[in-house]
Every structure is written in structure tokens, then in C-alpha cells.
Coordinates of C-alpha atoms in Angstrom, one line a residue:
M1 CA 144.8 118.8 156.5
S2 CA 141.4 120.2 155.6
V3 CA 138.3 119.2 157.4
L4 CA 137.0 117.7 154.2
A5 CA 140.2 115.5 153.9
C6 CA 139.9 114.4 157.5
V7 CA 136.2 113.5 157.1
T8 CA 137.0 111.6 153.8
M9 CA 139.9 109.7 155.4
T10 CA 137.8 108.8 158.5
Y11 CA 135.0 107.6 156.2
N12 CA 137.4 105.4 154.1
I13 CA 138.9 103.8 157.2
A14 CA 135.4 103.1 158.6
L15 CA 134.3 101.7 155.3
N16 CA 137.3 99.4 155.0
D17 CA 136.6 98.2 158.5
V18 CA 133.0 97.3 157.5
I19 CA 133.4 96.0 153.9
S20 CA 135.8 93.1 153.3
P21 CA 136.3 91.3 150.0
L22 CA 133.5 88.9 149.4
P23 CA 134.5 85.3 149.4
E24 CA 134.6 83.7 146.0
L25 CA 132.2 80.9 145.1
P26 CA 133.7 77.4 145.4
A27 CA 135.7 76.2 142.3
A28 CA 133.0 73.7 141.5
L29 CA 130.5 76.5 140.9
K30 CA 132.6 78.7 138.7
G31 CA 131.7 78.8 135.1
R32 CA 128.1 77.8 135.9
S33 CA 125.0 80.0 135.9
I34 CA 122.9 80.3 139.1
V35 CA 119.2 79.7 138.3
M36 CA 116.6 80.9 140.7
V37 CA 113.5 78.7 140.8
G38 CA 110.2 78.8 142.8
L39 CA 106.7 79.9 142.7
M40 CA 105.6 83.4 141.7
G41 CA 106.0 85.8 144.7
A42 CA 109.0 83.9 146.1
G43 CA 111.3 86.8 145.1
K44 CA 113.4 85.2 142.4
T45 CA 113.9 88.5 140.4
A46 CA 114.5 90.7 143.4
V47 CA 116.9 88.3 145.1
G48 CA 118.5 87.2 141.9
R49 CA 119.3 90.8 140.9
R50 CA 121.0 91.6 144.2
L51 CA 122.8 88.3 144.3
A52 CA 124.2 89.0 140.8
A53 CA 125.4 92.4 141.9
R54 CA 127.1 90.9 144.9
L55 CA 128.8 88.2 142.8
G56 CA 129.7 90.5 140.0
L57 CA 127.7 88.6 137.5
P58 CA 125.1 89.7 134.9
F59 CA 121.4 89.3 135.9
V60 CA 118.8 88.1 133.4
D61 CA 115.0 87.7 134.0
A62 CA 114.0 84.8 131.8
D63 CA 110.4 86.1 131.5
A64 CA 111.6 89.4 130.2
E65 CA 113.8 87.6 127.6
I66 CA 110.8 85.6 126.5
E67 CA 108.6 88.7 126.1
Q68 CA 111.4 90.4 124.2
A69 CA 111.8 87.4 121.9
A70 CA 108.1 87.0 121.3
G71 CA 107.3 90.7 121.0
C72 CA 104.4 90.4 123.4
S73 CA 103.6 89.8 127.0
I74 CA 103.5 86.4 128.6
A75 CA 99.8 86.8 129.2
E76 CA 99.3 87.4 125.5
I77 CA 101.5 84.3 124.6
F78 CA 99.3 82.2 126.8
E79 CA 96.1 83.6 125.3
R80 CA 97.3 83.2 121.7
F81 CA 99.3 80.0 121.7
G82 CA 98.5 78.2 125.0
E83 CA 100.7 77.1 127.9
A84 CA 102.4 74.2 126.0
E85 CA 103.8 76.5 123.3
F86 CA 104.9 79.0 126.0
R87 CA 106.8 76.3 127.9
E88 CA 108.6 75.2 124.8
G89 CA 109.7 78.8 124.0
E90 CA 110.7 79.2 127.7
R91 CA 112.9 76.1 127.4
R92 CA 114.6 77.4 124.3
V93 CA 115.3 80.8 125.9
I94 CA 116.7 79.3 129.2
T95 CA 118.8 76.8 127.3
R96 CA 120.3 79.7 125.3
L97 CA 121.0 81.7 128.4
L98 CA 122.7 78.7 130.1
A99 CA 124.9 78.2 127.0
G100 CA 126.4 81.7 127.5
D101 CA 128.7 83.1 130.1
P102 CA 127.9 82.6 133.8
Q103 CA 125.0 84.8 135.1
V104 CA 122.2 84.8 137.6
I105 CA 118.9 83.8 135.9
A106 CA 115.5 84.3 137.4
T107 CA 113.0 81.8 135.9
G108 CA 109.2 81.8 135.8
G109 CA 107.4 79.6 138.3
G110 CA 106.7 76.8 135.8
A111 CA 110.0 76.6 134.1
F112 CA 111.6 74.1 136.4
I113 CA 108.6 71.8 136.2
R114 CA 109.2 70.9 132.6
P115 CA 111.6 67.9 132.5
E116 CA 113.6 69.1 129.5
T117 CA 114.2 72.6 131.1
R118 CA 115.1 71.0 134.4
A119 CA 117.6 68.7 132.7
A120 CA 119.2 71.7 130.9
I121 CA 119.5 73.6 134.2
R122 CA 121.0 70.5 135.9
R123 CA 123.6 70.1 133.2
E124 CA 124.7 73.8 132.9
G125 CA 123.8 75.6 136.1
I126 CA 123.2 75.5 139.8
S127 CA 119.5 75.7 140.8
V128 CA 118.4 77.6 143.9
W129 CA 114.8 77.1 145.1
L130 CA 113.4 80.0 147.1
R131 CA 110.9 78.1 149.3
C132 CA 108.2 80.4 150.6
P133 CA 105.1 79.8 152.8
L134 CA 101.7 80.2 151.2
P135 CA 100.5 83.2 153.2
I136 CA 103.6 85.2 152.2
L137 CA 103.2 84.2 148.6
V138 CA 99.5 85.3 148.6
R139 CA 100.3 88.7 150.1
R140 CA 103.1 89.3 147.6
V141 CA 101.0 88.4 144.5
S142 CA 97.9 90.3 145.6
G143 CA 96.7 92.6 142.9
R144 CA 98.9 91.1 140.1
T145 CA 97.0 90.6 136.9
H146 CA 99.8 89.9 134.4
R147 CA 100.2 86.3 135.6
P148 CA 97.9 84.0 133.5
L149 CA 97.7 81.3 136.2
L150 CA 96.5 83.8 138.8
N151 CA 93.6 84.7 136.7
Q152 CA 92.2 81.2 136.9
G153 CA 90.6 81.6 140.3
D154 CA 91.1 82.7 143.9
P155 CA 94.9 83.4 144.3
T156 CA 95.1 81.5 147.6
E157 CA 93.5 78.4 146.0
V158 CA 95.6 78.7 142.9
L159 CA 98.9 79.0 144.9
A160 CA 97.9 76.2 147.2
R161 CA 97.3 73.9 144.2
L162 CA 100.6 75.0 142.7
I163 CA 102.4 74.2 145.9
E164 CA 100.9 70.7 145.9
Q165 CA 101.8 70.2 142.3
R166 CA 105.3 71.8 142.2
H167 CA 107.0 71.6 145.6
S168 CA 108.0 68.0 145.1
I169 CA 109.7 68.9 141.8
Y170 CA 111.3 72.1 143.2
A171 CA 112.8 69.8 145.8
E172 CA 115.2 68.5 143.1
A173 CA 117.0 71.9 143.1
D174 CA 120.7 71.9 144.1
V175 CA 120.2 74.5 146.9
I176 CA 117.1 75.1 148.9
V177 CA 116.6 78.3 150.9
D178 CA 113.6 78.9 153.1
C179 CA 112.3 82.5 152.7
D180 CA 110.2 83.9 155.5
D181 CA 109.2 87.6 155.7
V182 CA 112.7 88.6 156.8
G183 CA 113.6 91.2 154.2
I184 CA 115.3 90.8 150.9
D185 CA 118.8 91.5 152.1
V186 CA 118.6 88.7 154.7
T187 CA 117.4 86.3 152.0
V188 CA 120.2 87.3 149.6
N189 CA 122.7 86.6 152.5
Q190 CA 121.1 83.2 153.0
V191 CA 121.4 82.3 149.4
H192 CA 124.9 83.5 149.2
Q193 CA 126.0 81.6 152.3
S194 CA 124.2 78.5 151.0
L195 CA 126.1 78.7 147.7
L196 CA 129.4 79.2 149.5
S197 CA 128.8 76.0 151.6
Y198 CA 127.4 74.0 148.7
T199 CA 129.6 71.1 147.7
P200 CA 128.3 69.3 144.6
P201 CA 128.7 65.5 144.7
R202 CA 131.3 64.0 142.5
K203 CA 130.1 61.7 139.7
L204 CA 131.5 58.9 137.7
T205 CA 129.8 57.3 134.6
V206 CA 129.9 53.6 134.2
A207 CA 129.6 53.0 130.5
L208 CA 128.7 49.4 129.5
S209 CA 127.4 47.8 126.3
S210 CA 124.2 46.9 128.2
A211 CA 123.6 50.1 130.2
N212 CA 125.1 53.4 131.4
Y213 CA 124.7 54.8 134.9
E214 CA 126.2 57.2 137.3
V215 CA 128.0 56.6 140.6
T216 CA 127.5 59.7 142.7
V217 CA 129.9 60.1 145.7
G218 CA 129.6 62.7 148.4
D219 CA 128.6 63.6 151.9
G220 CA 124.9 63.8 152.8
L221 CA 123.6 62.0 149.7
I222 CA 121.0 60.0 151.6
D223 CA 119.3 63.3 152.7
R224 CA 119.3 64.3 149.0
A225 CA 118.5 60.9 147.6
G226 CA 115.0 61.9 146.4
A227 CA 116.3 64.8 144.4
L228 CA 119.2 62.8 143.0
L229 CA 117.1 59.8 142.0
A230 CA 114.0 61.5 140.7
P231 CA 115.5 62.3 137.3
V232 CA 116.4 58.6 136.7
L233 CA 113.5 56.7 138.2
P234 CA 111.1 55.3 135.5
Q235 CA 108.2 56.0 137.9
K236 CA 108.0 57.7 141.3
R237 CA 107.4 54.4 143.0
T238 CA 110.0 52.3 144.8
M239 CA 110.5 49.2 147.0
I240 CA 113.2 49.9 149.6
V241 CA 115.1 46.9 151.0
T242 CA 117.2 47.5 154.1
D243 CA 118.3 45.6 157.2
E244 CA 117.3 46.1 160.8
T245 CA 120.5 47.9 161.7
V246 CA 120.6 50.3 158.8
A247 CA 116.9 51.0 159.1
G248 CA 117.4 52.4 162.6
I249 CA 120.1 54.8 161.4
H250 CA 119.5 55.9 157.8
L251 CA 116.0 54.8 156.7
P252 CA 114.1 57.9 158.2
R253 CA 116.4 60.2 156.2
L254 CA 115.8 58.3 153.0
Q255 CA 112.1 58.3 153.5
A256 CA 112.1 62.1 154.2
S257 CA 114.0 62.7 151.0
F258 CA 111.5 60.6 149.0
D259 CA 108.6 62.3 150.7
A260 CA 109.9 65.7 149.7
C261 CA 110.2 64.7 146.1
G262 CA 106.9 62.8 145.9
I263 CA 108.4 59.4 145.5
Q264 CA 106.3 56.6 146.8
Y265 CA 107.8 53.7 148.7
D266 CA 107.2 50.4 150.5
V267 CA 109.9 49.2 153.0
F268 CA 111.1 45.6 153.5
V269 CA 113.4 45.1 156.5
V270 CA 115.6 42.0 156.7
P271 CA 117.8 40.7 159.5
P272 CA 121.4 41.9 159.3
G273 CA 124.3 39.6 158.4
E274 CA 125.6 37.3 155.7
K275 CA 123.2 34.5 156.6
T276 CA 120.3 36.7 155.4
K277 CA 121.6 36.3 151.8
N278 CA 119.8 33.0 151.1
L279 CA 117.1 31.6 148.8
T280 CA 114.4 31.7 151.5
Q281 CA 114.8 35.4 152.2
F282 CA 115.0 36.0 148.4
G283 CA 111.6 34.2 148.0
E284 CA 110.0 36.2 150.8
L285 CA 111.1 39.5 149.3
V286 CA 109.8 38.5 145.8
N287 CA 106.4 37.5 147.1
G288 CA 106.2 40.6 149.3
M289 CA 106.8 42.9 146.4
L290 CA 104.4 41.0 144.2
A291 CA 101.8 41.4 146.9
K292 CA 102.2 45.2 146.6
H293 CA 101.2 45.0 142.9
I294 CA 104.5 46.3 141.6
E295 CA 104.9 47.2 138.0
R296 CA 107.9 46.7 135.7
R297 CA 108.8 50.3 136.1
T298 CA 108.9 50.1 139.9
T299 CA 112.4 50.5 141.2
V300 CA 114.0 48.3 143.9
V301 CA 116.2 50.5 146.2
A302 CA 118.9 48.7 148.2
L303 CA 119.8 50.7 151.4
G304 CA 122.6 49.0 153.3
G305 CA 125.8 47.0 152.9
G306 CA 126.9 44.3 150.5
V307 CA 124.4 41.7 151.8
V308 CA 121.4 44.0 151.2
G309 CA 122.8 45.1 147.8
D310 CA 123.4 41.6 146.6
L311 CA 120.1 40.3 147.8
A312 CA 117.9 43.2 146.7
G313 CA 119.8 43.2 143.4
Y314 CA 119.0 39.6 142.7
V315 CA 115.3 40.2 143.6
A316 CA 115.3 43.1 141.1
A317 CA 117.0 40.9 138.4
S318 CA 114.5 38.1 138.8
T319 CA 111.2 39.7 139.6
M320 CA 109.1 40.3 136.5
R321 CA 112.3 39.3 134.5
G322 CA 114.0 42.5 135.6
L323 CA 113.1 45.6 137.6
P324 CA 115.1 48.9 137.8
F325 CA 117.5 48.8 140.6
V326 CA 119.3 51.5 142.7
Q327 CA 122.2 51.0 145.1
I328 CA 122.6 53.2 148.2
P329 CA 125.6 51.5 149.9
T330 CA 126.2 52.4 153.5
T331 CA 129.4 50.6 154.2
L332 CA 132.9 51.3 152.7
L333 CA 133.1 47.7 151.4
S334 CA 129.8 48.0 149.5
Q335 CA 130.6 51.5 148.2
V336 CA 133.8 50.4 146.5
D337 CA 133.0 46.8 145.7
S338 CA 129.5 45.3 145.4
S339 CA 127.5 48.4 144.5
V340 CA 129.3 48.8 141.2
G341 CA 129.4 46.2 138.4
G342 CA 126.0 44.5 138.6
K343 CA 126.9 41.3 140.3
T344 CA 123.9 40.1 142.4
G345 CA 123.2 36.9 144.2
V346 CA 122.7 34.8 147.3
N347 CA 124.6 32.1 149.1
T348 CA 123.9 28.3 149.2
A349 CA 125.1 25.5 151.3
Y350 CA 127.7 24.9 148.6
G351 CA 129.3 28.3 148.7
K352 CA 129.0 32.0 148.5
N353 CA 127.2 33.8 145.6
L354 CA 126.6 30.6 143.7
V355 CA 123.0 31.7 142.7
G356 CA 122.7 35.1 141.1
A357 CA 122.6 37.2 138.0
F358 CA 124.3 40.2 136.4
H359 CA 121.9 43.1 136.8
Q360 CA 123.3 46.6 136.5
P361 CA 121.8 49.4 138.7
I362 CA 120.3 52.6 137.2
A363 CA 122.2 54.7 139.8
V364 CA 124.5 54.3 142.7
L365 CA 124.6 56.9 145.6
A366 CA 127.7 56.4 147.8
D367 CA 127.2 58.7 150.8
V368 CA 130.5 58.8 152.6
G369 CA 128.6 60.5 155.5
S370 CA 127.1 57.1 156.3
L371 CA 130.6 55.8 157.1
R372 CA 130.6 57.9 160.3
T373 CA 128.3 55.4 161.9
L374 CA 130.5 52.4 161.0
P375 CA 132.6 50.6 163.6
I376 CA 136.3 50.9 162.8
R377 CA 136.4 47.1 162.1
E378 CA 133.9 47.6 159.3
L379 CA 135.9 50.5 157.9
R380 CA 139.1 48.5 157.8
A381 CA 137.2 45.6 156.1
G382 CA 136.1 48.0 153.4
Y383 CA 139.5 49.5 153.0
A384 CA 140.9 46.1 152.0
E385 CA 139.0 46.4 148.8
I386 CA 140.4 49.9 148.2
V387 CA 144.0 48.6 148.7
K388 CA 143.1 45.7 146.3
T389 CA 142.4 48.2 143.6
G390 CA 145.9 49.6 143.6
L391 CA 147.5 46.2 143.8
I392 CA 145.6 45.0 140.7
G393 CA 146.5 47.7 138.3
D394 CA 147.4 51.0 139.7
A395 CA 150.7 51.1 141.6
G396 CA 150.4 54.9 142.0
F397 CA 147.1 54.5 143.8
F398 CA 148.6 51.9 146.1
G399 CA 151.3 54.5 146.9
W400 CA 148.4 57.0 147.6
C401 CA 146.9 54.4 150.0
E402 CA 150.3 54.1 151.8
Q403 CA 150.3 57.9 152.3
H404 CA 146.6 58.5 153.1
G405 CA 145.2 55.1 154.3
A406 CA 145.4 56.1 158.0
A407 CA 143.5 59.3 157.4
V408 CA 140.8 57.5 155.3
L409 CA 140.3 55.1 158.3
A410 CA 140.3 58.0 160.7
G411 CA 137.3 59.6 159.0
D412 CA 138.7 62.3 156.7
T413 CA 135.6 62.8 154.5
A414 CA 137.4 64.4 151.5
L415 CA 140.0 61.5 151.4
Q416 CA 137.2 58.9 151.8
S417 CA 135.4 60.5 148.8
E418 CA 138.6 60.4 146.8
A419 CA 139.3 56.8 147.7
V420 CA 135.8 55.7 146.9
L421 CA 135.7 57.5 143.6
R422 CA 139.1 56.2 142.5
A423 CA 138.3 52.6 143.5
C424 CA 135.0 52.8 141.7
A425 CA 136.6 54.4 138.6
F426 CA 139.1 51.5 138.4
K427 CA 136.4 48.9 138.8
A428 CA 134.1 50.6 136.3
A429 CA 136.9 50.5 133.7
V430 CA 137.5 46.8 134.3
V431 CA 133.8 46.0 134.2
S432 CA 133.2 48.0 131.0
D433 CA 135.9 45.8 129.3
D434 CA 134.5 42.5 130.6
E435 CA 131.0 43.0 132.0
R436 CA 130.1 39.3 132.5
E437 CA 133.6 38.0 133.4
M438 CA 133.8 36.1 130.1
K439 CA 137.4 36.8 129.1
P440 CA 139.5 33.6 129.5
N441 CA 142.4 35.6 131.0
N442 CA 142.6 38.7 133.1
G443 CA 139.5 40.9 132.4
R444 CA 137.0 41.2 135.3
A445 CA 138.5 38.2 137.0
L446 CA 141.3 40.4 138.1
L447 CA 138.9 41.9 140.7
N448 CA 139.1 38.6 142.5
L449 CA 142.7 39.2 143.7
G450 CA 142.8 37.7 147.2
H451 CA 139.3 36.3 146.9
S452 CA 140.2 32.6 146.3
F453 CA 141.9 32.5 149.7
G454 CA 139.4 34.9 151.2
H455 CA 136.3 33.0 150.2
A456 CA 137.8 29.8 151.5
L457 CA 138.4 31.3 154.9
E458 CA 134.8 32.7 154.9
A459 CA 133.5 29.2 154.1
E460 CA 135.5 27.7 156.9
Y461 CA 134.0 30.2 159.3
G462 CA 130.5 29.4 158.0
Y463 CA 129.7 33.0 157.1
D464 CA 128.8 33.6 160.7
G465 CA 130.2 37.1 161.1
R466 CA 133.3 36.2 163.0
L467 CA 135.4 37.0 159.9
L468 CA 134.2 39.8 157.7
H469 CA 134.5 39.6 153.9
G470 CA 137.0 42.5 153.8
E471 CA 139.1 40.9 156.6
A472 CA 139.2 37.7 154.6
V473 CA 140.2 39.6 151.5
G474 CA 143.0 41.4 153.4
I475 CA 144.5 38.1 154.5
G476 CA 143.9 36.8 150.9
L477 CA 145.9 39.7 149.5
G478 CA 148.9 38.7 151.6
L479 CA 148.5 35.1 150.6
A480 CA 148.1 35.9 146.9
F481 CA 151.4 37.9 147.0
G482 CA 153.0 35.1 149.0
L483 CA 152.0 32.6 146.4
S484 CA 153.1 34.9 143.6
A485 CA 156.5 35.3 145.3
R486 CA 156.8 31.6 145.9
L487 CA 156.2 30.9 142.2
G488 CA 158.8 33.5 141.2
Y489 CA 156.4 36.1 139.7
C490 CA 157.1 38.9 142.2
S491 CA 159.6 39.6 144.9
F492 CA 159.1 38.7 148.5
G493 CA 159.7 42.4 149.1
D494 CA 156.4 43.2 147.3
R495 CA 154.6 40.7 149.6
A496 CA 156.3 42.4 152.6
R497 CA 155.2 45.8 151.4
V498 CA 151.6 44.7 151.1
I499 CA 151.5 43.1 154.5
A500 CA 153.3 46.1 156.1
H501 CA 150.7 48.5 154.8
L502 CA 147.8 46.4 156.1
H503 CA 149.5 46.1 159.5
D504 CA 150.1 49.9 159.6
C505 CA 146.4 50.3 159.2
N506 CA 145.8 47.7 162.1
M507 CA 144.3 45.3 159.6
L508 CA 144.4 41.5 159.3
A509 CA 147.0 40.5 156.7
E510 CA 148.3 37.0 157.8
L511 CA 146.7 33.7 158.8
N512 CA 148.5 33.7 162.2
Q513 CA 146.5 36.7 163.2
L514 CA 143.4 34.5 163.4
N515 CA 142.8 32.7 166.6
Q516 CA 142.1 29.4 164.8
R517 CA 143.9 26.5 163.3
F518 CA 143.1 25.6 159.7
S519 CA 143.6 22.5 157.5
A520 CA 145.4 23.3 154.3
Q521 CA 143.5 20.4 152.6
T522 CA 140.2 21.8 153.8
L523 CA 140.9 25.3 152.6
V524 CA 141.9 24.0 149.1
A525 CA 138.7 21.9 149.0
H526 CA 136.7 25.1 149.6
M527 CA 138.5 26.7 146.7
A528 CA 137.7 23.8 144.5
R529 CA 134.0 24.5 145.1
D530 CA 134.4 28.2 144.3
K531 CA 132.8 29.6 141.1
K532 CA 136.2 30.7 139.9
M533 CA 137.2 27.1 139.1
R534 CA 137.8 26.4 135.4
D535 CA 138.0 23.0 133.9
G536 CA 138.4 21.5 137.3
R537 CA 141.6 23.5 137.9
L538 CA 142.2 26.2 140.6
N539 CA 142.1 29.6 139.0
F540 CA 144.1 32.3 140.8
V541 CA 144.8 36.0 140.5
L542 CA 148.6 36.4 140.9
S543 CA 150.9 39.4 140.6
R544 CA 154.2 40.3 138.9
G545 CA 154.5 43.2 141.3
I546 CA 152.5 46.1 142.8
G547 CA 149.8 47.0 140.2
Q548 CA 150.6 44.1 137.9
A549 CA 148.0 41.4 138.6
F550 CA 147.2 38.6 136.2
T551 CA 145.1 35.4 136.1
S552 CA 146.5 31.9 136.0
I553 CA 145.1 28.4 135.8
D554 CA 148.5 26.8 135.9
V555 CA 149.0 27.0 139.7
P556 CA 150.0 23.6 141.1
R557 CA 147.8 22.4 143.9
D558 CA 150.9 21.3 145.8
E559 CA 152.3 24.8 145.8
V560 CA 149.1 26.2 147.3
L561 CA 149.1 23.5 150.0
A562 CA 152.8 24.2 150.7
L563 CA 152.1 27.9 151.1
L564 CA 149.2 27.3 153.5
I565 CA 151.3 25.0 155.6
E566 CA 154.2 27.4 155.6
E567 CA 151.7 30.1 156.9
G568 CA 150.7 27.8 159.8
C569 CA 148.0 25.5 158.5
D570 CA 147.9 21.9 159.4
A571 CA 148.7 19.5 156.6

């Protein structure tokens, strides 16, 4: 073998040791262009060009495309037509580029600031903000004369002003990479790794006759809440309602995300627990917000579980005859149940949720990362509502629960996201067909499977926290299937399957698991005061089998009493 051949072989072996195949971008990013945003001097063009080469994508400089389309420089466009005309042309060019095949696009510093351009990038691409400190930007743009904005004064003062004006909007980008003076290759590596680790949240649209809104499900959404909510807030001013427990865990992260995006906020902290959901607390919140001189475009943000969501939602529904409302549910129960559908309200001495209103949110952010802070008991309580979804109308999903329920409760984030999304999708479909629960049969009332029994148990406990709502619903599911089997609608095997799954998940499923004796007559009396009564008759959700729920007002009171006595209640 010649010396040249030996050298070539040695070089190829060494090269293969150093260069390995680059990992592909996540599937969620494929088919989408990567759009570099940030101030002039951040390195969008230089980083974008090298990133494109690394990913095997074309690279386009949007400013160059604009100059080519206009037949003159950007400075000349500014001089002849003004900035407004330039921004409109810029929007058209970027929209055209995004409509093509995936590529890496470097944009001008002001492109992302225009709402229409930002919306187009959000729909079709993945935005990457190169965040760069002021001294580095000043050094990099020193001597540049082709940037119209730099010609308006001292570069340091101009860039400082642009940072103040634009950073809160750049913060809405999907990926943020801090760029110090570390060299372009290091920055390209940082951007590439950020893209590889980026997991876009999953979204579900709730389409109603009165409103459309998105439910966003993912991990870490509270940290990104400002960026996710900024596009839908009528104004960048909010009233955050949370409870003492949640405030200590999640409120600082929400505030930081709002600060980054320039969203103003006032905070109202209420005591935790079901007893907070009352007319007195409602009045205090309304007066507190009015004292802050809120406007009709000020948004109420509920950060917490179902109690906070129901209470804050009713405040939003009532104050000034309706304020925009955002749900950020932090419990599994609220993520799959109360945060979607627009039911808001407070409790009275006569029962639960007897005063309230239908008031749809403008957005829901379900951060499954918040579930890591929940006690297992709270997770199990929320899981009962997920199981309920399959039992109502999706036998396949109940089978999925039987297979994956233990992992959901064990903290598998991907499976938790899947469970929340599927449960919300089912509820959204039901709600869109019967938003205000007006159908005489079935419709939205199906979502009350297990609730007639569950609410009766909660009332008997006095809503004091000894029995969680989801725990009561779990027992209610077993009783609903027991009543259905007793009336001949489903098999006792279906009832046994429901109870077996709940037991497998270490959940409450039967009355005898409660360390308390109940009166059958008293429980039925609680049901008679429930808002699901119709024409003085008990209205139940029953089942013809797994995934085959239906409503019925022909349930004999004696059969309900007999079931409760059979389950261990006193006559």
C-alpha cells in the first residue's frame, strides 16, 4: 500500500471517529421553517446560515429578499416610503417564505414586532430568539450605516431603547438562546441543541357557538405562560387569582413569565380548600379588582385547582358583566374537568355550585409539570375524572386507562399529557354539542356520570376536605354502574371491571372504603337538592356498558335507596 493510501485511510478513520451523523430534529419540527429573530447585531444571518448548513436546509435572509423584490436597499425603502410601508412588505415576503419548503430564515430586527408577521411565524415556523447583551450588540453594529434605525442617534442609546421596546415581544419566541461573546460555532451548537430538546406543547381547539379557544397541554407551560398568553390577551394587564398553597409553589414562575413579556398583573391570594368557594370570598375579589380600576379588557387569570378556577371564573363572568378569563389549572382534576367547558360558580349552604354562570375562558394552559408537586391522593382524585371520560363514551380510552393508568399516576409526563389531552378532547366535543346543558337527554349532562352520588357524599361531609371531589366521583362511578346493573341496563361484570380498575390504582371505589356510616335517606335527600333535579325527579347518568352512558329521569327512588342499603348504608 502506498504512503498516500495509508495517509488517506488513516485520515478517513480519524474523520469517522470525530464526525457522527447529526441527530434529526424532533418530528414536531419537521416541515416547519426555523426563523431567527432578535435585534440587529445578534448574529441572525451568520448563525442562521451555519445552522442551515448543519441541518441540510436552504438559508434565506429576509432583508436580502426584500431588497431584491423592491429593487433598492432597505435604507432607500425607509427613505422613500416610510417604516410602515416597509413593515407591510416585510410581512408579505416572510409569509411567502414560510409558505414554501422548510428553510432557515433570518429576519430583520423589527419583523417579529409586527403582530401579523409574528402570527404568521407562529403558524408556520419555529422562532428562535438570539438574546444578546447591549455591549456586544453595540460593538457588533459599530460603523454600520445601512441600518435606518441606527442613523437616528447614538447607537448605544438607540439599541437600549429598542431593547426596552422589543425584548418583551421577542420573549414570545418558541426558543430563546442567550448569545454571549463565545464565538459563532458555540452559538450555532446552542441553537441546535435547543431545537433538539424543544418539545412544542400540544393544542386542542374548543369550538363553541359562543367562543373558540385553545387548550394547551405540555410540560413547563407556567414558565412560558407569558409568551403563550400574550397573543390572546386583549390587553397586557391581568388579575391573577390563586390560593396560598399554589402561590408558594407556582406563582413566582408565572410572575417571571409575565414580567418577561411585559404583562402587568395584580395578585389576589385566597385560602385553599372548598370552603373558600363562597359568596363572601366572591364579593371580596370583585371589590378588590374594582379597587384596582380594572377595564373590560383586563383578564382574570386563575392559577390553581378547581376551587380557584370556579371562583375566579365566576368573578370574571360577573364583574363589569364579563371579563376575559384564563385558566391555568395546577391539579389533574382541574386540568381534565373544571378548566374546560366554562362552568363557574360558588357553593351555598344548600349545595355545591348552585350560584354561578357559564363563562368560557379565552385560553387554558394545562402544565403537566405542575402535577409533580401534587400528593398522590390529589393525583388519584383527578384520575377518577379521566376514567369517567372512557366510561361515558369511549370504551377504547377506558381500555387505555386500564393499560396505562398506573404509569399516569406514577408520574409519566408523556402519558399524563396524553391522558389530559384525550380527556379534554372528549369533554370539548360534548360541550360543543350542548354548551349550556340544555338538551333534555344525554348531551352535556353525560359528564355528570357518578356525580349525583358523589355530590351527595361531599354534602354529607360538609365539603371539609376529608373527601375530595375526585374521590367522591370515583365512588360515584362504582355506584352508578351498580345502579345500572341493578336496573338491568348493564352487566354486573361491567360494574366489577370499573371497580377493579379503580382498586388497581389504589383509589376509592366503594362506600365501605369510607370510615363512616351513612343514611340512605339522607344521601337521597342531598341528591334531591342537587341542580340536576328535573321536575322534582332524580336525574341520573346510567350506563348500558363501558362507554355507553345515558341520562334517565325514570329511576325509582326505592331502587336508589335499595342500592345504598345494599352497599352498607343505614335505612
